[in-house]
């Protein structure tokens, strides 16, 4: 595995056409980060940028609110998906960890890891859809996935926030 000069192990350019393979552990040495450190730093960067974005949005609303209240106009509307703004920014700056076409364990993510948002999962390559609970490889990738029956599920994310949610780990009933 090549390690980029910036030392970000696991960070790959988007649109990779690599065949599906299990993710591999990266050896630890003085020149590169461990997968755990890379994941931790990426999540910390997301949270830091997210908090800054929230602060900017609150400041923007306060600045717009004062003149409008004086003029008797409606106040400025709040942006609701600030996490998506941060996700887009990190992708544009190539600050996300990409795990294209990988199945199985994700280096740096332990079983039982708690995430606070789907965007947090997306920035580390654990789940590529910020909205959908099922991440899959569709029929459009048939050439890259010869020998596999498509669609093929990569990850299922259960939020545990639905009425019909039951803590039965042997069976998953996905209700969307």
PDB file of C-alpha atoms in Angstrom:
ATOM      1  CA  UNK A   1       0.000   0.000   0.000  1.00  0.00           C
ATOM      2  CA  UNK A   2       1.339   3.411  -0.921  1.00  0.00           C
ATOM      3  CA  UNK A   3       1.421   5.996   1.815  1.00  0.00           C
ATOM      4  CA  UNK A   4       0.756   9.544   0.564  1.00  0.00           C
ATOM      5  CA  UNK A   5       3.449  12.128   1.264  1.00  0.00           C
ATOM      6  CA  UNK A   6       1.115  13.940   3.641  1.00  0.00           C
ATOM      7  CA  UNK A   7       1.007  10.805   5.814  1.00  0.00           C
ATOM      8  CA  UNK A   8      -2.762  10.322   5.660  1.00  0.00           C
ATOM      9  CA  UNK A   9      -3.042   6.571   5.530  1.00  0.00           C
ATOM     10  CA  UNK A  10      -6.218   5.312   3.919  1.00  0.00           C
ATOM     11  CA  UNK A  11      -7.021   8.564   2.156  1.00  0.00           C
ATOM     12  CA  UNK A  12      -7.589   7.833  -1.504  1.00  0.00           C
ATOM     13  CA  UNK A  13      -8.810   9.880  -4.410  1.00  0.00           C
ATOM     14  CA  UNK A  14     -12.472   9.430  -5.199  1.00  0.00           C
ATOM     15  CA  UNK A  15     -13.716   7.333  -8.134  1.00  0.00           C
ATOM     16  CA  UNK A  16     -11.446   4.385  -7.540  1.00  0.00           C
ATOM     17  CA  UNK A  17     -11.989   1.337  -9.725  1.00  0.00           C
ATOM     18  CA  UNK A  18     -10.195  -1.138  -7.489  1.00  0.00           C
ATOM     19  CA  UNK A  19     -11.800  -4.588  -7.238  1.00  0.00           C
ATOM     20  CA  UNK A  20     -13.594  -5.378  -3.983  1.00  0.00           C
ATOM     21  CA  UNK A  21     -11.176  -6.561  -1.346  1.00  0.00           C
ATOM     22  CA  UNK A  22     -11.227  -6.648   2.420  1.00  0.00           C
ATOM     23  CA  UNK A  23      -9.620  -3.589   3.963  1.00  0.00           C
ATOM     24  CA  UNK A  24      -6.060  -4.265   5.152  1.00  0.00           C
ATOM     25  CA  UNK A  25      -4.308  -3.111   8.287  1.00  0.00           C
ATOM     26  CA  UNK A  26      -1.485  -0.628   7.820  1.00  0.00           C
ATOM     27  CA  UNK A  27       1.747  -1.306   9.716  1.00  0.00           C
ATOM     28  CA  UNK A  28       2.718   1.185  12.375  1.00  0.00           C
ATOM     29  CA  UNK A  29       6.039   2.973  12.016  1.00  0.00           C
ATOM     30  CA  UNK A  30       7.454   6.423  12.626  1.00  0.00           C
ATOM     31  CA  UNK A  31       6.629   7.641   9.099  1.00  0.00           C
ATOM     32  CA  UNK A  32       2.900   6.874   8.928  1.00  0.00           C
ATOM     33  CA  UNK A  33      -0.212   7.075  11.046  1.00  0.00           C
ATOM     34  CA  UNK A  34      -2.005   4.036  12.357  1.00  0.00           C
ATOM     35  CA  UNK A  35      -5.508   3.503  10.982  1.00  0.00           C
ATOM     36  CA  UNK A  36      -6.912   4.285  14.445  1.00  0.00           C
ATOM     37  CA  UNK A  37      -5.080   7.620  14.572  1.00  0.00           C
ATOM     38  CA  UNK A  38      -6.183   8.511  11.049  1.00  0.00           C
ATOM     39  CA  UNK A  39      -9.832   7.730  11.920  1.00  0.00           C
ATOM     40  CA  UNK A  40      -9.640   9.652  15.204  1.00  0.00           C
ATOM     41  CA  UNK A  41      -8.048  12.702  13.572  1.00  0.00           C
ATOM     42  CA  UNK A  42     -10.595  12.713  10.742  1.00  0.00           C
ATOM     43  CA  UNK A  43     -13.537  12.516  13.161  1.00  0.00           C
ATOM     44  CA  UNK A  44     -11.991  15.275  15.300  1.00  0.00           C
ATOM     45  CA  UNK A  45     -11.545  17.451  12.206  1.00  0.00           C
ATOM     46  CA  UNK A  46     -15.180  16.885  11.218  1.00  0.00           C
ATOM     47  CA  UNK A  47     -16.411  17.801  14.716  1.00  0.00           C
ATOM     48  CA  UNK A  48     -14.148  20.868  14.880  1.00  0.00           C
ATOM     49  CA  UNK A  49     -15.350  22.135  11.488  1.00  0.00           C
ATOM     50  CA  UNK A  50     -18.946  21.318  12.412  1.00  0.00           C
ATOM     51  CA  UNK A  51     -18.765  23.378  15.619  1.00  0.00           C
ATOM     52  CA  UNK A  52     -17.157  26.285  13.739  1.00  0.00           C
ATOM     53  CA  UNK A  53     -19.911  26.098  11.119  1.00  0.00           C
ATOM     54  CA  UNK A  54     -22.578  26.170  13.840  1.00  0.00           C
ATOM     55  CA  UNK A  55     -20.938  29.226  15.405  1.00  0.00           C
ATOM     56  CA  UNK A  56     -20.759  30.997  12.023  1.00  0.00           C
ATOM     57  CA  UNK A  57     -24.416  30.204  11.345  1.00  0.00           C
ATOM     58  CA  UNK A  58     -25.489  31.542  14.750  1.00  0.00           C
ATOM     59  CA  UNK A  59     -23.460  34.709  14.179  1.00  0.00           C
ATOM     60  CA  UNK A  60     -24.955  35.110  10.699  1.00  0.00           C
ATOM     61  CA  UNK A  61     -28.479  34.777  12.063  1.00  0.00           C
ATOM     62  CA  UNK A  62     -27.837  37.304  14.846  1.00  0.00           C
ATOM     63  CA  UNK A  63     -26.358  39.828  12.393  1.00  0.00           C
ATOM     64  CA  UNK A  64     -29.292  39.482   9.997  1.00  0.00           C
ATOM     65  CA  UNK A  65     -31.842  39.522  12.813  1.00  0.00           C
ATOM     66  CA  UNK A  66     -31.042  43.002  14.181  1.00  0.00           C
ATOM     67  CA  UNK A  67     -31.737  45.091  11.040  1.00  0.00           C
ATOM     68  CA  UNK A  68     -34.764  43.004  10.070  1.00  0.00           C
ATOM     69  CA  UNK A  69     -36.372  43.327  13.504  1.00  0.00           C
ATOM     70  CA  UNK A  70     -35.886  47.088  13.349  1.00  0.00           C
ATOM     71  CA  UNK A  71     -37.533  47.180   9.905  1.00  0.00           C
ATOM     72  CA  UNK A  72     -40.299  44.764  10.969  1.00  0.00           C
ATOM     73  CA  UNK A  73     -39.273  42.069   8.433  1.00  0.00           C
ATOM     74  CA  UNK A  74     -39.178  38.321   8.940  1.00  0.00           C
ATOM     75  CA  UNK A  75     -35.947  36.948  10.308  1.00  0.00           C
ATOM     76  CA  UNK A  76     -33.358  35.074   8.213  1.00  0.00           C
ATOM     77  CA  UNK A  77     -33.972  31.337   7.912  1.00  0.00           C
ATOM     78  CA  UNK A  78     -31.581  28.905   9.532  1.00  0.00           C
ATOM     79  CA  UNK A  79     -29.619  26.354   7.502  1.00  0.00           C
ATOM     80  CA  UNK A  80     -30.598  22.984   8.917  1.00  0.00           C
ATOM     81  CA  UNK A  81     -27.972  20.604   7.498  1.00  0.00           C
ATOM     82  CA  UNK A  82     -24.713  22.169   8.575  1.00  0.00           C
ATOM     83  CA  UNK A  83     -23.216  18.687   8.876  1.00  0.00           C
ATOM     84  CA  UNK A  84     -23.657  18.257   5.108  1.00  0.00           C
ATOM     85  CA  UNK A  85     -21.871  21.548   4.479  1.00  0.00           C
ATOM     86  CA  UNK A  86     -18.912  20.279   6.497  1.00  0.00           C
ATOM     87  CA  UNK A  87     -19.000  16.895   4.741  1.00  0.00           C
ATOM     88  CA  UNK A  88     -18.917  18.617   1.334  1.00  0.00           C
ATOM     89  CA  UNK A  89     -16.073  20.873   2.439  1.00  0.00           C
ATOM     90  CA  UNK A  90     -14.007  17.928   3.673  1.00  0.00           C
ATOM     91  CA  UNK A  91     -14.605  15.989   0.438  1.00  0.00           C
ATOM     92  CA  UNK A  92     -13.577  19.009  -1.650  1.00  0.00           C
ATOM     93  CA  UNK A  93     -10.364  19.309   0.385  1.00  0.00           C
ATOM     94  CA  UNK A  94      -9.706  15.539   0.161  1.00  0.00           C
ATOM     95  CA  UNK A  95      -9.827  15.287   3.970  1.00  0.00           C
ATOM     96  CA  UNK A  96     -12.063  12.217   4.103  1.00  0.00           C
ATOM     97  CA  UNK A  97     -10.958   8.603   4.325  1.00  0.00           C
ATOM     98  CA  UNK A  98     -12.124   6.599   1.346  1.00  0.00           C
ATOM     99  CA  UNK A  99     -12.708   2.847   1.454  1.00  0.00           C
ATOM    100  CA  UNK A 100     -13.990   2.229  -2.069  1.00  0.00           C
ATOM    101  CA  UNK A 101     -15.353  -1.203  -2.809  1.00  0.00           C
ATOM    102  CA  UNK A 102     -14.152  -2.650   0.493  1.00  0.00           C
ATOM    103  CA  UNK A 103     -15.962  -5.265   2.512  1.00  0.00           C
ATOM    104  CA  UNK A 104     -15.380  -6.491   6.027  1.00  0.00           C
ATOM    105  CA  UNK A 105     -13.466  -4.669   8.738  1.00  0.00           C
ATOM    106  CA  UNK A 106     -12.552  -1.025   8.264  1.00  0.00           C
ATOM    107  CA  UNK A 107      -9.068  -0.347   9.673  1.00  0.00           C
ATOM    108  CA  UNK A 108      -9.283   1.995  12.643  1.00  0.00           C
ATOM    109  CA  UNK A 109     -12.954   1.299  13.406  1.00  0.00           C
ATOM    110  CA  UNK A 110     -13.564  -1.137  16.225  1.00  0.00           C
ATOM    111  CA  UNK A 111     -16.747  -3.136  16.715  1.00  0.00           C
ATOM    112  CA  UNK A 112     -19.056  -1.186  19.011  1.00  0.00           C
ATOM    113  CA  UNK A 113     -17.696   2.241  18.041  1.00  0.00           C
ATOM    114  CA  UNK A 114     -20.334   4.903  18.713  1.00  0.00           C
ATOM    115  CA  UNK A 115     -20.943   7.542  16.089  1.00  0.00           C
ATOM    116  CA  UNK A 116     -22.975  10.674  16.656  1.00  0.00           C
ATOM    117  CA  UNK A 117     -24.059  11.202  13.044  1.00  0.00           C
ATOM    118  CA  UNK A 118     -24.055   9.472   9.685  1.00  0.00           C
ATOM    119  CA  UNK A 119     -21.815  12.229   8.360  1.00  0.00           C
ATOM    120  CA  UNK A 120     -19.218  11.180  10.940  1.00  0.00           C
ATOM    121  CA  UNK A 121     -19.364   7.688   9.449  1.00  0.00           C
ATOM    122  CA  UNK A 122     -19.149   9.048   5.927  1.00  0.00           C
ATOM    123  CA  UNK A 123     -15.978  11.100   6.510  1.00  0.00           C
ATOM    124  CA  UNK A 124     -14.083   7.987   7.625  1.00  0.00           C
ATOM    125  CA  UNK A 125     -15.392   5.798   4.810  1.00  0.00           C
ATOM    126  CA  UNK A 126     -17.470   3.577   7.051  1.00  0.00           C
ATOM    127  CA  UNK A 127     -20.786   4.411   5.414  1.00  0.00           C
ATOM    128  CA  UNK A 128     -20.968   6.240   2.101  1.00  0.00           C
ATOM    129  CA  UNK A 129     -24.554   7.460   2.328  1.00  0.00           C
ATOM    130  CA  UNK A 130     -25.353  10.274   4.729  1.00  0.00           C
ATOM    131  CA  UNK A 131     -29.083   9.586   4.449  1.00  0.00           C
ATOM    132  CA  UNK A 132     -29.663   5.941   3.533  1.00  0.00           C
ATOM    133  CA  UNK A 133     -29.251   3.281   6.192  1.00  0.00           C
ATOM    134  CA  UNK A 134     -28.053   0.667   3.703  1.00  0.00           C
ATOM    135  CA  UNK A 135     -24.806   1.183   1.808  1.00  0.00           C
ATOM    136  CA  UNK A 136     -24.561  -1.103  -1.199  1.00  0.00           C
ATOM    137  CA  UNK A 137     -22.889  -1.753  -4.517  1.00  0.00           C
ATOM    138  CA  UNK A 138     -25.515  -1.486  -7.253  1.00  0.00           C
ATOM    139  CA  UNK A 139     -25.954  -3.127 -10.627  1.00  0.00           C
ATOM    140  CA  UNK A 140     -24.145  -0.225 -12.297  1.00  0.00           C
ATOM    141  CA  UNK A 141     -20.868  -1.674 -10.953  1.00  0.00           C
ATOM    142  CA  UNK A 142     -21.376  -5.115 -12.566  1.00  0.00           C
ATOM    143  CA  UNK A 143     -18.140  -4.880 -14.598  1.00  0.00           C
ATOM    144  CA  UNK A 144     -16.062  -4.157 -11.495  1.00  0.00           C
ATOM    145  CA  UNK A 145     -17.764  -6.877  -9.446  1.00  0.00           C
ATOM    146  CA  UNK A 146     -17.692  -9.876 -11.755  1.00  0.00           C
ATOM    147  CA  UNK A 147     -18.520 -13.031  -9.849  1.00  0.00           C
ATOM    148  CA  UNK A 148     -20.696 -11.219  -7.316  1.00  0.00           C
ATOM    149  CA  UNK A 149     -24.480 -11.204  -7.235  1.00  0.00           C
ATOM    150  CA  UNK A 150     -25.565  -7.561  -7.231  1.00  0.00           C
ATOM    151  CA  UNK A 151     -26.844  -5.539  -5.510  1.00  0.00           C
ATOM    152  CA  UNK A 152     -24.435  -6.325  -2.695  1.00  0.00           C
ATOM    153  CA  UNK A 153     -24.832  -4.789   0.760  1.00  0.00           C
ATOM    154  CA  UNK A 154     -21.701  -3.243   2.284  1.00  0.00           C
ATOM    155  CA  UNK A 155     -23.094  -1.796   5.522  1.00  0.00           C
ATOM    156  CA  UNK A 156     -26.381  -1.529   7.372  1.00  0.00           C
ATOM    157  CA  UNK A 157     -26.685   1.303   9.880  1.00  0.00           C
ATOM    158  CA  UNK A 158     -29.394   1.038  12.504  1.00  0.00           C
ATOM    159  CA  UNK A 159     -30.041   4.222  14.430  1.00  0.00           C
ATOM    160  CA  UNK A 160     -32.260   2.645  17.083  1.00  0.00           C
ATOM    161  CA  UNK A 161     -34.668   5.562  16.941  1.00  0.00           C
ATOM    162  CA  UNK A 162     -37.714   3.861  15.489  1.00  0.00           C
ATOM    163  CA  UNK A 163     -40.884   2.762  17.288  1.00  0.00           C
ATOM    164  CA  UNK A 164     -40.577  -0.836  16.116  1.00  0.00           C
ATOM    165  CA  UNK A 165     -36.906  -1.104  17.124  1.00  0.00           C
ATOM    166  CA  UNK A 166     -36.098  -4.228  19.118  1.00  0.00           C
ATOM    167  CA  UNK A 167     -32.736  -5.122  20.602  1.00  0.00           C
ATOM    168  CA  UNK A 168     -32.442  -8.456  18.828  1.00  0.00           C
ATOM    169  CA  UNK A 169     -28.987  -8.697  17.266  1.00  0.00           C
ATOM    170  CA  UNK A 170     -29.657 -12.060  15.600  1.00  0.00           C
ATOM    171  CA  UNK A 171     -32.272 -10.586  13.278  1.00  0.00           C
ATOM    172  CA  UNK A 172     -32.565  -7.221  11.574  1.00  0.00           C
ATOM    173  CA  UNK A 173     -35.885  -5.892  10.351  1.00  0.00           C
ATOM    174  CA  UNK A 174     -35.075  -2.759   8.388  1.00  0.00           C
ATOM    175  CA  UNK A 175     -37.993  -0.348   8.182  1.00  0.00           C
ATOM    176  CA  UNK A 176     -36.210   2.550   6.513  1.00  0.00           C
TER     177      UNK A 176
END
